[in-house]
Amino acid sequence: LHTRSTFSFTFGRWDARIRTQPVNGPFAAVWALSEQAHDHKVGRPMSGRIDLFEMRTAWNITPSTLHFQNHHGDNALSYHDLDILVDEWHIDSMEWTSDHISFSHDGKKMGKCDKPEWQSQDNWPYNEKNKFYLIVNNAMSSCWGTVPDLDLKEHVLAVDWISVSKLAHDAPTPQYFLPTLSVVVGGVFF
């Protein structure tokens, strides 16, 4: 599920209420990709990517991560809480201003990345000209996290809601709201 061509944003607050299943192999994610990712002059990873939630069963964490030219792959900037019970509802949040991006999990600050003093596309693609659209996906992957169990028939990523708001005088103003959805691979909702 994605909002490319229907909704994109720059700066603001992004919240999502999420739960999933703690099984081996899922690659469930709620993330945003730059519209510039589809521009052959910029592309990925230079265009930037923001992961609000990614399932990492191997370590039982759900990191929020920034990916861009100077930090991608194993060098991406990840922030997370340890020992998350992923089958319970949690709210993951991001605040994006012209000066920084910060992440929180259930209201607890996890990390903050400040815009560099000497900004370039390689070290900070999160500028006012770069809009991002939302993506919710649920897949199986043997290359990140853990190998799927052979008897795994389904995996559910449940998203109660997603909200993107503009920041105005410390009070979020609703800009986009996506109500309850479940992204299921091979089965039914748990």
Coordinates of N, CA and C in Angstrom, one line a residue:
L1 N 0.9 -1.2 0.0 CA 0.0 0.0 0.0 C 0.9 1.2 0.0
H2 N 0.6 2.2 -0.9 CA 1.4 3.4 -0.9 C 0.5 4.6 -1.3
T3 N 1.1 5.8 -1.0 CA 0.3 7.0 -1.3 C 1.0 7.8 -2.4
R4 N 1.9 7.2 -3.2 CA 2.5 7.9 -4.3 C 1.4 8.3 -5.2
S5 N 1.6 9.6 -5.7 CA 0.6 10.2 -6.6 C -0.7 10.7 -5.9
T6 N -0.9 10.3 -4.6 CA -2.1 10.8 -3.9 C -1.8 11.7 -2.7
F7 N -0.7 11.4 -2.0 CA -0.3 12.2 -0.8 C 1.2 12.1 -0.6
S8 N 1.8 13.3 -0.4 CA 3.2 13.3 0.0 C 3.4 14.5 1.0
F9 N 4.5 14.5 1.7 CA 4.7 15.5 2.7 C 6.1 15.9 2.9
T10 N 6.3 17.1 3.4 CA 7.7 17.6 3.8 C 7.4 18.3 5.2
F11 N 8.2 17.9 6.2 CA 8.1 18.4 7.5 C 6.8 18.1 8.2
G12 N 6.8 17.9 9.5 CA 5.6 17.6 10.2 C 5.8 16.5 11.2
R13 N 4.7 16.0 11.7 CA 4.7 14.9 12.6 C 4.0 13.7 12.0
W14 N 4.5 12.5 12.2 CA 4.0 11.3 11.6 C 3.9 10.3 12.7
D15 N 2.7 9.8 12.9 CA 2.4 8.8 14.0 C 1.7 7.6 13.3
A16 N 1.9 6.4 13.9 CA 1.2 5.2 13.4 C 1.1 4.2 14.6
R17 N -0.1 3.7 14.7 CA -0.4 2.7 15.8 C -0.3 1.3 15.1
I18 N 0.7 0.5 15.6 CA 1.0 -0.7 14.9 C 1.2 -1.9 15.8
R19 N 0.9 -3.1 15.3 CA 1.2 -4.3 16.0 C 1.5 -5.4 14.9
T20 N 2.2 -6.4 15.2 CA 2.5 -7.5 14.3 C 2.7 -8.8 15.0
Q21 N 3.2 -9.8 14.4 CA 3.4 -11.1 15.0 C 4.9 -11.3 15.2
P22 N 5.3 -11.9 16.3 CA 6.8 -12.1 16.6 C 7.2 -13.5 16.0
V23 N 7.3 -13.6 14.7 CA 7.7 -14.9 14.1 C 8.9 -14.6 13.2
N24 N 9.7 -15.7 12.9 CA 10.9 -15.5 12.1 C 10.5 -15.3 10.6
G25 N 11.3 -14.3 10.1 CA 11.2 -14.1 8.6 C 10.5 -12.9 8.1
P26 N 9.6 -12.2 8.9 CA 8.8 -11.1 8.3 C 9.7 -9.9 8.1
F27 N 9.3 -9.2 7.1 CA 9.9 -7.9 6.8 C 8.8 -6.9 6.6
A28 N 8.1 -6.7 7.8 CA 7.0 -5.7 7.8 C 7.5 -4.3 8.1
A29 N 7.0 -3.3 7.4 CA 7.5 -2.0 7.5 C 6.4 -0.9 7.2
V30 N 6.5 0.2 7.9 CA 5.8 1.4 7.6 C 6.8 2.5 7.4
W31 N 6.9 3.0 6.2 CA 8.0 3.9 5.8 C 7.6 4.9 4.8
A32 N 8.5 5.8 4.5 CA 8.3 6.9 3.5 C 9.5 6.9 2.6
L33 N 9.2 7.1 1.3 CA 10.2 7.2 0.3 C 10.1 8.5 -0.4
S34 N 11.2 9.1 -0.8 CA 11.2 10.3 -1.5 C 10.7 10.2 -2.9
E35 N 9.9 11.2 -3.3 CA 9.5 11.2 -4.7 C 10.7 11.2 -5.7
Q36 N 11.8 11.7 -5.2 CA 13.1 11.8 -6.0 C 13.7 10.4 -6.2
A37 N 13.2 9.4 -5.5 CA 13.7 8.0 -5.7 C 13.4 7.6 -7.2
H38 N 12.4 8.2 -7.8 CA 12.0 7.8 -9.2 C 12.6 8.7 -10.2
D39 N 13.5 9.6 -9.8 CA 14.1 10.5 -10.7 C 15.5 9.9 -11.1
H40 N 15.7 9.6 -12.4 CA 17.0 9.0 -12.8 C 18.2 9.8 -12.5
K41 N 18.1 11.1 -12.2 CA 19.2 12.0 -11.9 C 19.6 11.9 -10.4
V42 N 18.6 11.4 -9.5 CA 18.8 11.4 -8.1 C 18.8 9.9 -7.7
G43 N 17.6 9.3 -7.7 CA 17.5 7.9 -7.4 C 17.8 7.5 -5.9
R44 N 17.8 6.2 -5.6 CA 18.1 5.7 -4.3 C 19.5 5.3 -4.2
P45 N 20.2 5.4 -3.1 CA 19.7 5.9 -1.8 C 19.8 7.4 -1.6
M46 N 20.4 8.1 -2.7 CA 20.6 9.6 -2.5 C 19.3 10.4 -2.2
S47 N 18.2 9.9 -2.7 CA 16.9 10.6 -2.5 C 16.4 10.6 -1.1
G48 N 16.8 9.6 -0.3 CA 16.4 9.5 1.1 C 15.2 8.6 1.3
R49 N 15.2 8.0 2.5 CA 14.1 7.1 2.9 C 14.0 7.3 4.4
I50 N 12.8 7.2 4.9 CA 12.5 7.3 6.4 C 11.7 6.1 6.8
D51 N 12.2 5.2 7.7 CA 11.5 4.1 8.2 C 11.0 4.4 9.5
L52 N 9.7 4.4 9.7 CA 9.1 4.7 11.0 C 9.1 3.4 11.8
F53 N 8.8 2.2 11.1 CA 8.8 0.9 11.8 C 9.3 -0.1 10.8
E54 N 10.2 -1.0 11.3 CA 10.6 -2.1 10.5 C 10.7 -3.3 11.5
M55 N 10.2 -4.4 11.1 CA 10.3 -5.6 11.9 C 11.6 -6.3 11.8
R56 N 12.3 -6.5 12.9 CA 13.6 -7.2 12.9 C 13.5 -8.3 14.0
T57 N 13.0 -9.5 13.6 CA 12.7 -10.5 14.5 C 14.0 -11.1 15.1
A58 N 15.1 -11.1 14.4 CA 16.4 -11.6 14.9 C 16.8 -11.0 16.2
W59 N 16.4 -9.7 16.4 CA 16.9 -9.0 17.6 C 15.7 -8.5 18.4
N60 N 14.4 -8.8 18.0 CA 13.2 -8.4 18.6 C 13.2 -6.8 18.8
I61 N 13.5 -6.1 17.8 CA 13.4 -4.7 17.8 C 12.7 -4.2 16.5
T62 N 12.2 -3.0 16.6 CA 11.5 -2.4 15.5 C 12.1 -1.0 15.3
P63 N 13.2 -0.9 14.6 CA 13.9 0.4 14.5 C 13.2 1.4 13.6
S64 N 13.4 2.7 13.9 CA 13.1 3.8 13.0 C 14.4 4.2 12.5
T65 N 14.5 4.4 11.1 CA 15.8 4.5 10.5 C 15.8 5.5 9.4
L66 N 16.9 6.3 9.2 CA 17.1 7.2 8.1 C 18.1 6.5 7.2
H67 N 17.7 6.5 5.9 CA 18.6 6.0 4.8 C 18.9 7.2 3.8
F68 N 20.1 7.4 3.5 CA 20.5 8.4 2.5 C 21.9 8.1 2.0
Q69 N 22.4 8.8 1.0 CA 23.6 8.5 0.4 C 24.8 8.1 1.4
N70 N 25.0 9.0 2.4 CA 26.1 8.8 3.3 C 25.8 7.7 4.4
H71 N 24.6 7.4 4.5 CA 24.2 6.4 5.5 C 23.0 5.5 5.0
H72 N 23.4 4.4 4.4 CA 22.4 3.4 3.9 C 22.9 2.0 4.1
G73 N 22.0 1.0 4.0 CA 22.5 -0.4 4.2 C 22.9 -0.6 5.6
D74 N 24.0 -1.2 5.9 CA 24.4 -1.5 7.2 C 24.9 -0.2 8.0
N75 N 25.0 0.9 7.2 CA 25.5 2.1 7.8 C 24.3 3.1 8.0
A76 N 23.1 2.7 7.9 CA 21.9 3.6 8.1 C 21.9 4.0 9.5
L77 N 21.2 5.1 9.8 CA 21.0 5.7 11.1 C 19.8 5.1 11.8
S78 N 19.9 4.2 12.7 CA 18.7 3.5 13.3 C 18.6 3.9 14.8
Y79 N 17.4 4.0 15.2 CA 17.0 4.3 16.6 C 16.0 3.3 17.0
H80 N 16.1 2.7 18.2 CA 15.1 1.8 18.6 C 15.1 1.6 20.1
D81 N 14.0 1.0 20.6 CA 13.8 0.5 22.0 C 14.2 -0.9 22.0
L82 N 14.6 -1.5 23.1 CA 14.9 -2.9 23.1 C 13.7 -3.7 23.7
D83 N 13.7 -5.0 23.4 CA 12.7 -5.9 23.9 C 11.2 -5.4 23.8
I84 N 10.8 -5.1 22.6 CA 9.5 -4.7 22.3 C 8.6 -5.9 22.1
L85 N 7.4 -5.9 22.7 CA 6.4 -6.9 22.5 C 5.6 -6.5 21.3
V86 N 6.0 -7.0 20.1 CA 5.5 -6.5 18.8 C 4.0 -6.9 18.6
D87 N 3.5 -7.9 19.4 CA 2.1 -8.3 19.2 C 1.2 -7.5 20.1
E88 N 1.7 -6.5 20.7 CA 0.9 -5.5 21.4 C 0.9 -4.2 20.6
W89 N -0.2 -3.4 20.8 CA -0.3 -2.1 20.1 C 0.8 -1.1 20.6
H90 N 1.4 -0.5 19.7 CA 2.4 0.6 20.0 C 2.2 1.8 19.1
I91 N 2.6 2.9 19.5 CA 2.6 4.1 18.7 C 4.0 4.5 18.4
D92 N 4.4 4.5 17.1 CA 5.7 5.0 16.7 C 5.5 6.4 16.0
S93 N 6.4 7.3 16.3 CA 6.3 8.7 15.9 C 7.6 9.2 15.3
M94 N 7.4 10.2 14.4 CA 8.5 10.9 13.9 C 8.2 12.4 13.9
E95 N 9.1 13.2 14.2 CA 8.9 14.7 14.1 C 10.0 15.2 13.2
W96 N 9.6 15.8 12.1 CA 10.5 16.3 11.0 C 10.4 17.8 10.9
T97 N 11.5 18.5 11.2 CA 11.5 20.0 11.1 C 12.6 20.3 10.0
S98 N 12.8 21.6 9.8 CA 13.8 22.0 8.9 C 15.2 21.7 9.5
D99 N 15.3 21.5 10.8 CA 16.6 21.4 11.4 C 16.9 20.0 11.9
H100 N 15.9 19.1 12.0 CA 16.2 17.7 12.5 C 15.0 16.7 12.2
I101 N 15.3 15.5 12.5 CA 14.3 14.4 12.5 C 14.5 13.7 13.8
S102 N 13.4 13.5 14.5 CA 13.5 12.7 15.8 C 12.4 11.6 15.8
F103 N 12.7 10.5 16.5 CA 11.8 9.4 16.6 C 11.5 9.1 18.0
S104 N 10.2 8.6 18.2 CA 9.8 8.1 19.6 C 9.0 6.9 19.4
H105 N 8.9 6.1 20.5 CA 8.2 4.9 20.6 C 7.3 4.9 21.9
D106 N 6.0 4.9 21.7 CA 5.1 5.0 22.8 C 5.4 6.3 23.7
G107 N 5.8 7.4 23.0 CA 6.1 8.6 23.7 C 7.5 8.8 24.3
K108 N 8.3 7.7 24.2 CA 9.7 7.7 24.7 C 10.6 8.1 23.5
K109 N 11.4 9.1 23.7 CA 12.3 9.6 22.7 C 13.4 8.5 22.4
M110 N 13.6 8.1 21.2 CA 14.6 7.1 20.8 C 15.8 7.7 20.2
G111 N 15.7 8.8 19.5 CA 16.9 9.4 18.9 C 16.5 10.6 18.0
K112 N 17.5 11.3 17.7 CA 17.4 12.5 16.9 C 18.6 12.7 16.0
C113 N 18.3 13.1 14.8 CA 19.4 13.4 13.8 C 19.3 14.8 13.4
D114 N 20.3 15.6 13.7 CA 20.3 17.0 13.3 C 20.8 17.2 11.9
K115 N 20.3 18.2 11.2 CA 20.7 18.6 9.9 C 22.2 19.0 10.0
P116 N 23.1 18.6 9.1 CA 24.5 19.0 9.2 C 24.6 20.5 8.9
E117 N 25.6 21.1 9.4 CA 25.9 22.5 9.1 C 26.1 22.8 7.7
W118 N 26.8 21.9 7.0 CA 27.0 22.0 5.5 C 26.2 21.0 4.8
Q119 N 25.0 21.3 4.5 CA 24.0 20.4 3.9 C 24.3 20.1 2.5
S120 N 24.1 18.8 2.0 CA 24.2 18.5 0.6 C 23.2 17.3 0.4
Q121 N 22.9 17.0 -0.8 CA 22.0 15.9 -1.1 C 22.5 14.6 -0.5
D122 N 23.9 14.4 -0.5 CA 24.5 13.2 0.0 C 24.3 13.0 1.6
N123 N 24.4 14.2 2.3 CA 24.3 14.0 3.8 C 23.0 14.5 4.4
W124 N 22.1 15.1 3.7 CA 20.8 15.5 4.2 C 19.8 15.7 3.1
P125 N 19.1 14.7 2.6 CA 18.1 14.9 1.6 C 16.8 15.4 2.1
Y126 N 16.7 15.6 3.4 CA 15.4 15.9 4.1 C 15.1 17.4 4.1
N127 N 15.1 18.0 3.0 CA 14.9 19.5 2.9 C 13.6 19.8 2.3
E128 N 13.3 21.1 2.3 CA 11.9 21.6 1.9 C 11.5 21.2 0.5
K129 N 12.5 20.9 -0.4 CA 12.1 20.6 -1.8 C 11.9 19.1 -2.0
N130 N 12.1 18.3 -1.0 CA 12.0 16.8 -1.1 C 10.8 16.3 -0.4
K131 N 9.8 15.9 -1.2 CA 8.5 15.4 -0.6 C 8.6 13.8 -0.5
F132 N 8.0 13.3 0.5 CA 8.0 11.8 0.8 C 6.6 11.3 0.8
Y133 N 6.4 10.1 0.3 CA 5.1 9.5 0.3 C 5.2 8.2 1.2
L134 N 4.0 7.8 1.7 CA 3.9 6.7 2.7 C 3.9 5.3 2.0
I135 N 4.5 4.3 2.6 CA 4.4 2.9 2.2 C 4.2 2.0 3.4
V136 N 3.2 1.1 3.3 CA 3.0 0.0 4.3 C 3.2 -1.3 3.5
N137 N 4.2 -2.1 4.0 CA 4.4 -3.4 3.3 C 4.6 -4.5 4.3
N138 N 4.4 -5.7 3.8 CA 4.6 -6.9 4.7 C 5.1 -8.0 3.7
A139 N 6.3 -8.3 3.9 CA 6.9 -9.3 3.0 C 7.8 -10.3 3.9
M140 N 8.2 -11.3 3.2 CA 9.1 -12.3 3.8 C 10.5 -12.0 3.2
S141 N 11.5 -12.1 4.1 CA 12.9 -11.9 3.6 C 13.9 -12.8 4.3
S142 N 14.7 -13.4 3.6 CA 15.8 -14.2 4.3 C 17.1 -13.4 4.3
C143 N 17.1 -12.2 3.9 CA 18.3 -11.4 3.8 C 18.4 -10.4 5.0
W144 N 17.3 -10.2 5.7 CA 17.4 -9.2 6.8 C 16.5 -9.7 8.0
G145 N 17.1 -9.8 9.1 CA 16.3 -10.3 10.2 C 16.6 -11.8 10.4
T146 N 15.6 -12.7 10.1 CA 15.8 -14.1 10.1 C 15.2 -14.8 9.0
V147 N 15.5 -16.0 8.8 CA 14.9 -16.8 7.7 C 13.5 -17.3 8.1
P148 N 12.5 -17.2 7.2 CA 11.2 -17.6 7.6 C 11.1 -19.1 8.0
D149 N 10.3 -19.4 9.0 CA 10.1 -20.8 9.4 C 9.4 -21.5 8.2
L150 N 9.8 -22.7 8.0 CA 9.3 -23.5 6.8 C 7.8 -23.7 7.0
D151 N 7.2 -23.8 8.2 CA 5.8 -24.0 8.3 C 5.0 -22.7 8.4
L152 N 5.6 -21.5 8.2 CA 4.9 -20.2 8.3 C 4.0 -20.1 7.1
K153 N 2.7 -19.9 7.4 CA 1.7 -19.8 6.4 C 1.1 -18.4 6.2
E154 N 1.3 -17.6 7.3 CA 0.8 -16.2 7.2 C 1.6 -15.3 8.2
H155 N 1.5 -14.1 7.9 CA 2.1 -13.1 8.8 C 1.2 -11.8 8.7
V156 N 0.9 -11.2 9.8 CA 0.0 -10.0 9.8 C 0.8 -8.8 10.3
L157 N 0.7 -7.7 9.6 CA 1.1 -6.4 10.0 C -0.2 -5.6 10.2
A158 N -0.6 -5.3 11.4 CA -1.8 -4.6 11.7 C -1.5 -3.1 11.9
V159 N -2.1 -2.2 11.2 CA -2.0 -0.8 11.4 C -3.3 -0.2 11.7
D160 N -3.5 0.2 13.0 CA -4.8 0.8 13.4 C -5.0 2.1 12.8
W161 N -4.0 2.9 12.7 CA -4.1 4.2 12.0 C -2.8 4.8 11.7
I162 N -2.7 5.7 10.8 CA -1.5 6.5 10.4 C -2.0 8.0 10.4
S163 N -1.3 8.8 11.0 CA -1.6 10.3 10.9 C -0.3 11.1 10.6
V164 N -0.5 12.0 9.6 CA 0.6 12.9 9.3 C 0.0 14.3 9.6
S165 N 0.7 15.1 10.4 CA 0.2 16.4 10.8 C 1.3 17.5 10.5
K166 N 0.9 18.7 10.2 CA 1.8 19.8 10.1 C 2.1 20.3 11.5
L167 N 3.3 20.7 11.8 CA 3.6 21.3 13.1 C 3.4 22.8 13.1
A168 N 2.6 23.3 13.9 CA 2.3 24.7 14.0 C 2.3 25.1 15.5
H169 N 3.3 25.8 16.0 CA 3.3 26.3 17.3 C 3.1 25.1 18.3
D170 N 3.9 24.1 18.1 CA 3.9 22.9 18.9 C 2.6 22.1 19.0
A171 N 1.6 22.4 18.1 CA 0.3 21.7 18.1 C 0.1 21.1 16.7
P172 N 0.2 19.8 16.6 CA 0.0 19.2 15.3 C -1.4 19.5 14.7
T173 N -1.4 19.8 13.4 CA -2.6 20.1 12.6 C -2.8 18.9 11.6
P174 N -3.9 18.2 11.7 CA -4.1 17.0 10.8 C -4.0 17.4 9.4
Q175 N -3.2 16.6 8.7 CA -3.0 16.8 7.2 C -3.4 15.6 6.4
Y176 N -3.3 14.4 7.0 CA -3.6 13.2 6.4 C -3.9 12.1 7.4
F177 N -4.9 11.4 7.2 CA -5.2 10.3 8.2 C -5.7 9.1 7.5
L178 N -5.1 8.0 7.8 CA -5.4 6.7 7.2 C -5.9 5.8 8.3
P179 N -7.2 5.4 8.2 CA -7.8 4.6 9.3 C -7.3 3.1 9.2
T180 N -7.9 2.3 10.1 CA -7.5 0.9 10.3 C -7.3 0.1 9.0
L181 N -6.2 -0.6 8.9 CA -5.9 -1.5 7.8 C -5.1 -2.7 8.3
S182 N -5.1 -3.8 7.7 CA -4.3 -4.9 8.0 C -3.6 -5.4 6.7
V183 N -2.4 -5.6 6.7 CA -1.6 -6.1 5.6 C -1.3 -7.5 5.9
V184 N -1.8 -8.4 5.2 CA -1.7 -9.8 5.5 C -0.9 -10.5 4.4
V185 N 0.0 -11.4 4.7 CA 0.7 -12.2 3.7 C 0.2 -13.7 4.0
G186 N -0.6 -14.2 3.1 CA -0.9 -15.6 3.2 C -1.9 -16.1 4.2
G187 N -2.8 -15.2 4.8 CA -3.7 -15.7 5.8 C -4.7 -14.7 6.2
V188 N -5.2 -14.8 7.4 CA -6.2 -13.9 8.0 C -5.7 -13.2 9.2
F189 N -6.4 -12.1 9.6 CA -6.0 -11.3 10.7 C -6.0 -12.1 12.0
F190 N -5.0 -11.9 12.8 CA -4.9 -12.6 14.1 C -5.6 -11.9 15.2

